[in-house]
Amino acid sequence: MNLDSKIPSGPLEGKWEKHKFDMKLVNPANRRKYDVIVVGSGLAGSSAAATLGGLGYNVKCFCFQDSPRRAHSIAAQGGINAAKNYQGDGDSVRRLFYDTIKGGDFRAREANVHRLAEVSRNIIDQCVAQGVPFARDYGGLLDNRSFGGAQVSRTFYARGQTGQQLLLGAYSALNREINRGSVKMYPRTEMLELVMVDGKARGIVVRNLVTGEISSHAAHAVILATGGYGNVFFLSTNAKGCNVTATWRAHKKGAGFANPCYTQIHPTCIPVSGDYQSKLTLMSESLRNDGRVWVPKNKGDTRPAHQIPEEERDYYLERKYPSFGNLAPRDIASRSAKEACDAGLGVGPGGLGVYLDFADSIKRVGEDGIKKKYGNLFHMYQKITAENPYKTPMRIYPAVHYTMGGLWVDYNLMSNIPGLFVLGEANFSDHGANRLGASALMQGLADGYFVIPYTLPNYFAGEKFDKVTAENAAFKEAENEVRSRTKAFLSIKGSRTVDSFHRELGKIMWDKCGMERDKAGLEEALVKIPKLRDEFWQSVKVLGDGESLNQSLEKAGRVADFLEFGELMCRDALHREESCGGHFRTEHQTEDGEAKRNDEQFCYVGVWEHKGMGQKSAVHKEPLVFENVKLATRSYK
Amino acid sequence: MDLTLHVWRQKNSKDAGKMETIEAKGISENASFLEMLDTVNENLQKNGKEPIAFDHDCREGICGSCSLVINGEPHGPEYGTTSCQLHMRSFKSGQNIFIEPWRAKAFPVLKDLVVDRSAFDRIQQAGGFISVNTGSPQDANSIPVPKQDADKAFDAAVCIGCGACVAACKNASPMLFMSAKVSQLSLLPQGKPERERRVLAMVDQMKKEGFGNCTNQYECEAACPKEISVEHIARMNREYFRAALREETPKEGHGGE
Amino acid sequence: MKLCDRLFNSSVGAKMLMAVTGLMLTGFVLAHLSGNLLIFAGAEKFNAYAAGLKSLGALLWVARLGLLGAFVLHVYLAVKLTAENRSARPVKYAHEATIQASFASRYMIHTGLMMAAFIAFHLAHYTFRWTDPSFASLPEGDIYAMVIAGFSSPAVSGFYVLAMLALSFHLCHGVSSVFQTLGLYHGNLNPMTEKLGPIVATIVFVGFSSIPLAVLAGLVK
């Protein structure tokens, strides 16, 4: 597997500028001769499709939702980082770069992260020009808040709905291009196969989710912006439709899957309330700016929160990490919560929860002050739990939220398959083993607005393309595969629903490959998952037909892929004999329970190659070279 | 709790469809409305019946996918709440619950409770944007925006495009949806250059899609899960009048070279 | 011409024409009411007012044609918009519910068409004097006597009161609605405009109904 990262030479600060100049261009008149497929319409997909359409390429954009505006980026709450230093509190590109590398526990590429920090500033300019209503202060200028893992205020926000506003900005840019005819949109259409011709990615096979029609689309390049795989856990903060299918199909066609074990568990979610639960709801991390996390000091203390006196409360984040306190990075905050609950100090039904208490802040700025900042979040919390968080502390518990792993890409965001580009959460590139808050939006938009529009033309200009149409034999073959797979789901006619398999897989993943992992557990999962997969293929029950809207059939395809993917995830987690960021192996921890990296042996990107079903995948290594930062043990104390 | 559901079942867009009665037993009052439907669907499938199709995705009230008319009210009885954020504790055990899809000519039913809302996308495509190329616009802080304008623009921008306004409107009119976008962009300095063309194009497209007209009954406002005010409709009317007076016939395509 | 097209053929434009013509008709109703109330000032003043109106000559015709135009346009657009609204929801809800739409707002087309029918009768009754043979024997120019003769029938008076009830419902929604349609809805203005409809409606109902009721009660002879 060729894992040349293609990082430009020269000093870190000048790499991207230099690379932009060195890359080849496509003449404006020639651009319309190139067809580009974009799969996914979230921040990365919409921004890429809109920008490439604007440049003059022929773009087709696909999403499984009924409208591109519903992609799951919409649900991001807190904000987007940018090294604008509008607050004059010591921020800079270099600092954002450093915070991100450090936050990622030194498992990301320096060059990529530095580029991300550089273009972060352009993103804010672009979004404001599109009419994104960021929060402003009374002088009419943009406001910032601080976020976990940083000691500066660099997060731009739009109340608790930043993702929504940014996505609607990208969606409006996309609409403009659809109106101009440069982008054709295919909603309610799911990609089910990547098609390669002569070793290059040349198109996809899709299913129209309304009519069931299976069709092929050929292009000169395929861009996957299909998000993360958090739903492998069944319960996560991801939308119900989020899936691994597009990237998994590409992986099976040869694309390397990097670091699948890096998953982020978000510390502030609403705890599970019952076995009917279909998903978990995130409470923005920004709440930790004003809320204090605590549990009772005494085991089995069932008194209501307000009856527990101050001296019998353990504000454990403030105690353990005095300099970052409640703003410790996500992985640390999550694990601390689990620790507290495992020690029997958890609150709420089932003991799986910790308090996030706003009483002090309400005393300081009043209920109105808190309402202004977090009104919608408090409202949402109250709706779900029927508890009033202005009066009693919120109960929170960690939940799967984001996946740092993804398809391997080089500096140009191209996978090891020529012509297959991967953007946003779907790739592995910028967050290492742990993502900082408010950085996902930044990365999605950086990839779509400011990276792919430069690197894709470079690929086009440097390649010769044979004429390939959807009539090509490779497409017909892929279509047939998709058809027979669809038929297979419908013909099993077993006894168990798709969801029941998904729940069972999710439980295995959460127990064995969740917040903490160990060798024995992972090995157990590696036995259980293939068994469950076999059972799925023998006894899944999918009713209805393939020629119409059939939500069970859609789910069956996604769960079938999760059942394969989950195994790879466990395998990756098992092979990485260290703890780093979101990957915590209980065998590898310091005396006081912090993650212990093994830089000697594991300072690399683990890239998996699919060897065929029933064969063990093979891991390849892209060494990570740090020339500008010193590998240090993360300390937030 | 036990409930009797009356659910609209329709095989596809050509099928006539009908209401079907389904018993839902042993539902937790802490479950969300959609989780209640999940449970019902699991049972239907166990009994060899096709599950009820309904749109949903984020299940946290922001993607705008869910679209159920519950006892005649879009998104059900809770004010400012989407179906996915509605919890069963809002109902009583033994209650009859009618579940129907959005009803509008412009939103044809695709299956059961799933409707086609692409008309909303086409309205946005007609003009719901600011024409700005990706590149190097001026610094984000170079144009200060008065906080009250920014806040008001935000109040409109929270629209999730779910279509509850259309479903609730006695005339199936999308005015609240359209006005949210028109209002947001006309309040911000960045949106002003295109304000006339935008509102004219969007109002034209609305007519082409077969939506009804506003009769100021404000059912939309009452049903809107994001509590968007009809004040924005007034602003859009104002924008329209201004545009009708000022704007020349729009040229084909978008401006000259 | 583009402007005309936008006003007549667009949803928002047509609504604006509805609002403006509605406002003109409301103005007429209020003017008509203030003239009619002179009946309480006695036969002499009332008849003088009627004669004064007649003496306007050409001006009266301009006003009449203007009103007729506004009326025709108002009714035409109402029927057209309502037809569009009905066709916008071909399948009704099995379980209908209304959250906050007022009763008046939901029956605008009904109260409106009732008004159109009423106006036809009203013109035939008092303007063309086709319906009541007793008017023929009254002296020329004694409008006062004609009104008293007309309203001494409880059936006719009852019909007028009912018609005014319909009119007041129509105005109750219509008058407040005008501000929204013309874009004059605003946080500070709103509490006022919301009340204006009900106020006008009450004035119109009480004012107009007082005349037939006073005649029946023998207060005006």
mmCIF file of N, CA, C and O in Angstrom, chain A residues 170-231:
data_model
loop_
_atom_site.group_PDB
_atom_site.id
_atom_site.type_symbol
_atom_site.label_atom_id
_atom_site.label_comp_id
_atom_site.label_asym_id
_atom_site.label_seq_id
_atom_site.Cartn_x
_atom_site.Cartn_y
_atom_site.Cartn_z
ATOM 1 N N ALA A 170 -23.317 26.932 3.988
ATOM 2 C CA ALA A 170 -22.792 26.098 2.907
ATOM 3 C C ALA A 170 -23.926 25.638 1.989
ATOM 4 O O ALA A 170 -23.777 25.588 0.761
ATOM 5 N N TYR A 171 -25.062 25.344 2.604
ATOM 6 C CA TYR A 171 -26.243 24.916 1.836
ATOM 7 C C TYR A 171 -26.695 26.046 0.902
ATOM 8 O O TYR A 171 -27.067 25.810 -0.246
ATOM 9 N N SER A 172 -26.630 27.270 1.386
ATOM 10 C CA SER A 172 -27.050 28.379 0.523
ATOM 11 C C SER A 172 -26.055 28.555 -0.621
ATOM 12 O O SER A 172 -26.454 28.842 -1.754
ATOM 13 N N ALA A 173 -24.759 28.365 -0.342
ATOM 14 C CA ALA A 173 -23.772 28.440 -1.423
ATOM 15 C C ALA A 173 -24.043 27.332 -2.436
ATOM 16 O O ALA A 173 -23.953 27.547 -3.658
ATOM 17 N N LEU A 174 -24.425 26.166 -1.916
ATOM 18 C CA LEU A 174 -24.748 25.035 -2.792
ATOM 19 C C LEU A 174 -25.997 25.357 -3.626
ATOM 20 O O LEU A 174 -26.038 25.096 -4.824
ATOM 21 N N ASN A 175 -26.976 25.959 -2.986
ATOM 22 C CA ASN A 175 -28.197 26.320 -3.705
ATOM 23 C C ASN A 175 -27.925 27.284 -4.844
ATOM 24 O O ASN A 175 -28.516 27.191 -5.911
ATOM 25 N N ARG A 176 -27.018 28.193 -4.582
ATOM 26 C CA ARG A 176 -26.678 29.151 -5.634
ATOM 27 C C ARG A 176 -26.106 28.406 -6.843
ATOM 28 O O ARG A 176 -26.457 28.690 -7.992
ATOM 29 N N GLU A 177 -25.262 27.410 -6.579
ATOM 30 C CA GLU A 177 -24.665 26.674 -7.687
ATOM 31 C C GLU A 177 -25.684 25.762 -8.369
ATOM 32 O O GLU A 177 -25.633 25.572 -9.577
ATOM 33 N N ILE A 178 -26.609 25.227 -7.604
ATOM 34 C CA ILE A 178 -27.654 24.400 -8.215
ATOM 35 C C ILE A 178 -28.486 25.281 -9.136
ATOM 36 O O ILE A 178 -28.813 24.914 -10.263
ATOM 37 N N ASN A 179 -28.772 26.473 -8.655
ATOM 38 C CA ASN A 179 -29.529 27.442 -9.442
ATOM 39 C C ASN A 179 -28.792 27.801 -10.725
ATOM 40 O O ASN A 179 -29.389 27.952 -11.793
ATOM 41 N N ARG A 180 -27.473 27.928 -10.642
ATOM 42 C CA ARG A 180 -26.681 28.260 -11.821
ATOM 43 C C ARG A 180 -26.460 27.060 -12.722
ATOM 44 O O ARG A 180 -25.917 27.189 -13.819
ATOM 45 N N GLY A 181 -26.808 25.884 -12.252
ATOM 46 C CA GLY A 181 -26.675 24.695 -13.092
ATOM 47 C C GLY A 181 -25.319 24.023 -13.002
ATOM 48 O O GLY A 181 -25.058 23.048 -13.703
ATOM 49 N N SER A 182 -24.445 24.494 -12.132
ATOM 50 C CA SER A 182 -23.117 23.878 -12.077
ATOM 51 C C SER A 182 -23.090 22.670 -11.142
ATOM 52 O O SER A 182 -22.188 21.849 -11.217
ATOM 53 N N VAL A 183 -24.078 22.586 -10.232
ATOM 54 C CA VAL A 183 -24.164 21.403 -9.369
ATOM 55 C C VAL A 183 -25.526 20.766 -9.574
ATOM 56 O O VAL A 183 -26.548 21.456 -9.622
ATOM 57 N N LYS A 184 -25.517 19.452 -9.730
ATOM 58 C CA LYS A 184 -26.794 18.744 -9.751
ATOM 59 C C LYS A 184 -26.900 17.958 -8.460
ATOM 60 O O LYS A 184 -25.983 17.254 -8.073
ATOM 61 N N MET A 185 -28.041 18.145 -7.786
ATOM 62 C CA MET A 185 -28.202 17.539 -6.461
ATOM 63 C C MET A 185 -29.045 16.272 -6.552
ATOM 64 O O MET A 185 -30.057 16.245 -7.242
ATOM 65 N N TYR A 186 -28.619 15.222 -5.843
ATOM 66 C CA TYR A 186 -29.382 13.973 -5.789
ATOM 67 C C TYR A 186 -29.712 13.642 -4.332
ATOM 68 O O TYR A 186 -28.994 12.869 -3.688
ATOM 69 N N PRO A 187 -30.797 14.214 -3.801
ATOM 70 C CA PRO A 187 -31.167 13.850 -2.433
ATOM 71 C C PRO A 187 -31.836 12.474 -2.398
ATOM 72 O O PRO A 187 -32.213 11.934 -3.442
ATOM 73 N N ARG A 188 -32.002 11.934 -1.196
ATOM 74 C CA ARG A 188 -32.577 10.598 -1.007
ATOM 75 C C ARG A 188 -31.922 9.593 -1.948
ATOM 76 O O ARG A 188 -32.578 8.780 -2.603
ATOM 77 N N THR A 189 -30.601 9.676 -2.030
ATOM 78 C CA THR A 189 -29.854 8.771 -2.893
ATOM 79 C C THR A 189 -28.637 8.298 -2.116
ATOM 80 O O THR A 189 -27.898 9.115 -1.587
ATOM 81 N N GLU A 190 -28.468 7.007 -2.003
ATOM 82 C CA GLU A 190 -27.391 6.478 -1.180
ATOM 83 C C GLU A 190 -26.331 5.796 -2.025
ATOM 84 O O GLU A 190 -26.641 4.967 -2.873
ATOM 85 N N MET A 191 -25.075 6.162 -1.755
ATOM 86 C CA MET A 191 -23.980 5.507 -2.463
ATOM 87 C C MET A 191 -23.788 4.108 -1.901
ATOM 88 O O MET A 191 -23.660 3.924 -0.700
ATOM 89 N N LEU A 192 -23.755 3.114 -2.774
ATOM 90 C CA LEU A 192 -23.599 1.743 -2.296
ATOM 91 C C LEU A 192 -22.360 1.056 -2.849
ATOM 92 O O LEU A 192 -22.027 -0.048 -2.439
ATOM 93 N N GLU A 193 -21.682 1.688 -3.788
ATOM 94 C CA GLU A 193 -20.452 1.071 -4.300
ATOM 95 C C GLU A 193 -19.580 2.123 -4.962
ATOM 96 O O GLU A 193 -20.078 3.059 -5.584
ATOM 97 N N LEU A 194 -18.273 1.951 -4.767
ATOM 98 C CA LEU A 194 -17.294 2.782 -5.470
ATOM 99 C C LEU A 194 -16.864 2.003 -6.709
ATOM 100 O O LEU A 194 -16.674 0.799 -6.641
ATOM 101 N N VAL A 195 -16.716 2.708 -7.820
ATOM 102 C CA VAL A 195 -16.327 2.003 -9.042
ATOM 103 C C VAL A 195 -14.943 2.465 -9.476
ATOM 104 O O VAL A 195 -14.666 3.666 -9.557
ATOM 105 N N MET A 196 -14.077 1.493 -9.717
ATOM 106 C CA MET A 196 -12.723 1.813 -10.157
ATOM 107 C C MET A 196 -12.532 1.312 -11.581
ATOM 108 O O MET A 196 -12.992 0.231 -11.944
ATOM 109 N N VAL A 197 -11.843 2.135 -12.373
ATOM 110 C CA VAL A 197 -11.484 1.712 -13.723
ATOM 111 C C VAL A 197 -10.001 1.998 -13.875
ATOM 112 O O VAL A 197 -9.550 3.116 -13.586
ATOM 113 N N ASP A 198 -9.252 1.004 -14.287
ATOM 114 C CA ASP A 198 -7.797 1.137 -14.441
ATOM 115 C C ASP A 198 -7.134 1.690 -13.177
ATOM 116 O O ASP A 198 -6.283 2.598 -13.250
ATOM 117 N N GLY A 199 -7.557 1.223 -12.048
ATOM 118 C CA GLY A 199 -6.899 1.622 -10.802
ATOM 119 C C GLY A 199 -7.301 2.987 -10.272
ATOM 120 O O GLY A 199 -6.791 3.429 -9.253
ATOM 121 N N LYS A 200 -8.170 3.684 -10.986
ATOM 122 C CA LYS A 200 -8.601 4.999 -10.498
ATOM 123 C C LYS A 200 -10.071 4.964 -10.093
ATOM 124 O O LYS A 200 -10.857 4.223 -10.700
ATOM 125 N N ALA A 201 -10.403 5.809 -9.142
ATOM 126 C CA ALA A 201 -11.815 5.956 -8.775
ATOM 127 C C ALA A 201 -12.509 6.718 -9.892
ATOM 128 O O ALA A 201 -12.119 7.833 -10.215
ATOM 129 N N ARG A 202 -13.513 6.093 -10.505
ATOM 130 C CA ARG A 202 -14.158 6.731 -11.648
ATOM 131 C C ARG A 202 -15.672 6.845 -11.507
ATOM 132 O O ARG A 202 -16.358 7.201 -12.469
ATOM 133 N N GLY A 203 -16.199 6.514 -10.364
ATOM 134 C CA GLY A 203 -17.640 6.706 -10.243
ATOM 135 C C GLY A 203 -18.219 5.918 -9.091
ATOM 136 O O GLY A 203 -17.504 5.292 -8.313
ATOM 137 N N ILE A 204 -19.531 5.981 -8.994
ATOM 138 C CA ILE A 204 -20.215 5.291 -7.905
ATOM 139 C C ILE A 204 -21.506 4.658 -8.412
ATOM 140 O O ILE A 204 -22.025 5.038 -9.459
ATOM 141 N N VAL A 205 -21.983 3.710 -7.630
ATOM 142 C CA VAL A 205 -23.309 3.143 -7.880
ATOM 143 C C VAL A 205 -24.199 3.574 -6.719
ATOM 144 O O VAL A 205 -23.780 3.504 -5.558
ATOM 145 N N VAL A 206 -25.374 4.041 -7.044
ATOM 146 C CA VAL A 206 -26.255 4.559 -5.997
ATOM 147 C C VAL A 206 -27.625 3.899 -6.077
ATOM 148 O O VAL A 206 -28.011 3.343 -7.110
ATOM 149 N N ARG A 207 -28.337 3.989 -4.963
ATOM 150 C CA ARG A 207 -29.721 3.537 -4.951
ATOM 151 C C ARG A 207 -30.602 4.731 -4.637
ATOM 152 O O ARG A 207 -30.361 5.456 -3.676
ATOM 153 N N ASN A 208 -31.592 4.938 -5.481
ATOM 154 C CA ASN A 208 -32.595 5.955 -5.211
ATOM 155 C C ASN A 208 -33.501 5.416 -4.115
ATOM 156 O O ASN A 208 -34.160 4.399 -4.290
ATOM 157 N N LEU A 209 -33.514 6.091 -2.988
ATOM 158 C CA LEU A 209 -34.193 5.527 -1.820
ATOM 159 C C LEU A 209 -35.718 5.584 -1.942
ATOM 160 O O LEU A 209 -36.418 4.939 -1.178
ATOM 161 N N VAL A 210 -36.221 6.348 -2.908
ATOM 162 C CA VAL A 210 -37.675 6.427 -3.068
ATOM 163 C C VAL A 210 -38.169 5.365 -4.044
ATOM 164 O O VAL A 210 -39.121 4.644 -3.768
ATOM 165 N N THR A 211 -37.472 5.231 -5.174
ATOM 166 C CA THR A 211 -37.937 4.285 -6.193
ATOM 167 C C THR A 211 -37.196 2.958 -6.139
ATOM 168 O O THR A 211 -37.609 1.983 -6.762
ATOM 169 N N GLY A 212 -36.086 2.928 -5.411
ATOM 170 C CA GLY A 212 -35.297 1.705 -5.362
ATOM 171 C C GLY A 212 -34.418 1.501 -6.584
ATOM 172 O O GLY A 212 -33.686 0.518 -6.673
ATOM 173 N N GLU A 213 -34.453 2.457 -7.501
ATOM 174 C CA GLU A 213 -33.674 2.306 -8.734
ATOM 175 C C GLU A 213 -32.177 2.345 -8.433
ATOM 176 O O GLU A 213 -31.704 3.173 -7.654
ATOM 177 N N ILE A 214 -31.449 1.436 -9.041
ATOM 178 C CA ILE A 214 -30.004 1.388 -8.849
ATOM 179 C C ILE A 214 -29.351 1.913 -10.119
ATOM 180 O O ILE A 214 -29.666 1.459 -11.215
ATOM 181 N N SER A 215 -28.480 2.907 -9.971
ATOM 182 C CA SER A 215 -27.909 3.502 -11.177
ATOM 183 C C SER A 215 -26.447 3.859 -10.956
ATOM 184 O O SER A 215 -25.955 3.877 -9.827
ATOM 185 N N SER A 216 -25.758 4.144 -12.054
ATOM 186 C CA SER A 216 -24.329 4.429 -12.008
ATOM 187 C C SER A 216 -24.056 5.862 -12.404
ATOM 188 O O SER A 216 -24.765 6.435 -13.238
ATOM 189 N N HIS A 217 -23.028 6.431 -11.822
ATOM 190 C CA HIS A 217 -22.601 7.778 -12.184
ATOM 191 C C HIS A 217 -21.092 7.758 -12.362
ATOM 192 O O HIS A 217 -20.360 7.378 -11.451
ATOM 193 N N ALA A 218 -20.652 8.177 -13.530
ATOM 194 C CA ALA A 218 -19.216 8.193 -13.810
ATOM 195 C C ALA A 218 -18.674 9.604 -13.631
ATOM 196 O O ALA A 218 -19.399 10.588 -13.796
ATOM 197 N N ALA A 219 -17.407 9.697 -13.278
ATOM 198 C CA ALA A 219 -16.788 11.009 -13.093
ATOM 199 C C ALA A 219 -15.283 10.870 -13.181
ATOM 200 O O ALA A 219 -14.746 9.762 -13.279
ATOM 201 N N HIS A 220 -14.607 12.017 -13.121
ATOM 202 C CA HIS A 220 -13.137 11.990 -13.138
ATOM 203 C C HIS A 220 -12.567 11.865 -11.732
ATOM 204 O O HIS A 220 -11.416 11.489 -11.563
ATOM 205 N N ALA A 221 -13.386 12.228 -10.746
ATOM 206 C CA ALA A 221 -12.936 12.066 -9.362
ATOM 207 C C ALA A 221 -14.149 11.888 -8.466
ATOM 208 O O ALA A 221 -15.241 12.365 -8.782
ATOM 209 N N VAL A 222 -13.932 11.162 -7.379
ATOM 210 C CA VAL A 222 -15.010 10.944 -6.416
ATOM 211 C C VAL A 222 -14.555 11.500 -5.062
ATOM 212 O O VAL A 222 -13.449 11.205 -4.607
ATOM 213 N N ILE A 223 -15.399 12.345 -4.499
ATOM 214 C CA ILE A 223 -15.084 12.910 -3.189
ATOM 215 C C ILE A 223 -16.046 12.330 -2.167
ATOM 216 O O ILE A 223 -17.261 12.451 -2.318
ATOM 217 N N LEU A 224 -15.509 11.685 -1.149
ATOM 218 C CA LEU A 224 -16.369 11.181 -0.077
ATOM 219 C C LEU A 224 -16.338 12.168 1.081
ATOM 220 O O LEU A 224 -15.267 12.504 1.591
ATOM 221 N N ALA A 225 -17.496 12.636 1.462
ATOM 222 C CA ALA A 225 -17.598 13.521 2.627
ATOM 223 C C ALA A 225 -18.778 13.003 3.426
ATOM 224 O O ALA A 225 -19.785 13.662 3.594
ATOM 225 N N THR A 226 -18.617 11.766 3.873
ATOM 226 C CA THR A 226 -19.769 11.023 4.380
ATOM 227 C C THR A 226 -19.768 10.873 5.894
ATOM 228 O O THR A 226 -20.518 10.074 6.433
ATOM 229 N N GLY A 227 -18.918 11.632 6.560
ATOM 230 C CA GLY A 227 -18.981 11.662 8.017
ATOM 231 C C GLY A 227 -18.367 10.452 8.693
ATOM 232 O O GLY A 227 -17.673 9.654 8.067
ATOM 233 N N GLY A 228 -18.642 10.332 9.968
ATOM 234 C CA GLY A 228 -17.978 9.322 10.787
ATOM 235 C C GLY A 228 -18.810 8.084 11.015
ATOM 236 O O GLY A 228 -19.927 7.957 10.507
ATOM 237 N N TYR A 229 -18.228 7.181 11.810
ATOM 238 C CA TYR A 229 -18.831 5.857 11.980
ATOM 239 C C TYR A 229 -19.303 5.613 13.406
ATOM 240 O O TYR A 229 -19.417 4.483 13.849
ATOM 241 N N GLY A 230 -19.586 6.700 14.142
ATOM 242 C CA GLY A 230 -19.954 6.568 15.550
ATOM 243 C C GLY A 230 -21.154 5.665 15.783
ATOM 244 O O GLY A 230 -21.324 5.100 16.864
ATOM 245 N N ASN A 231 -22.008 5.510 14.779
ATOM 246 C CA ASN A 231 -23.194 4.683 14.960
ATOM 247 C C ASN A 231 -22.895 3.189 15.042
ATOM 248 O O ASN A 231 -23.805 2.402 15.236
#
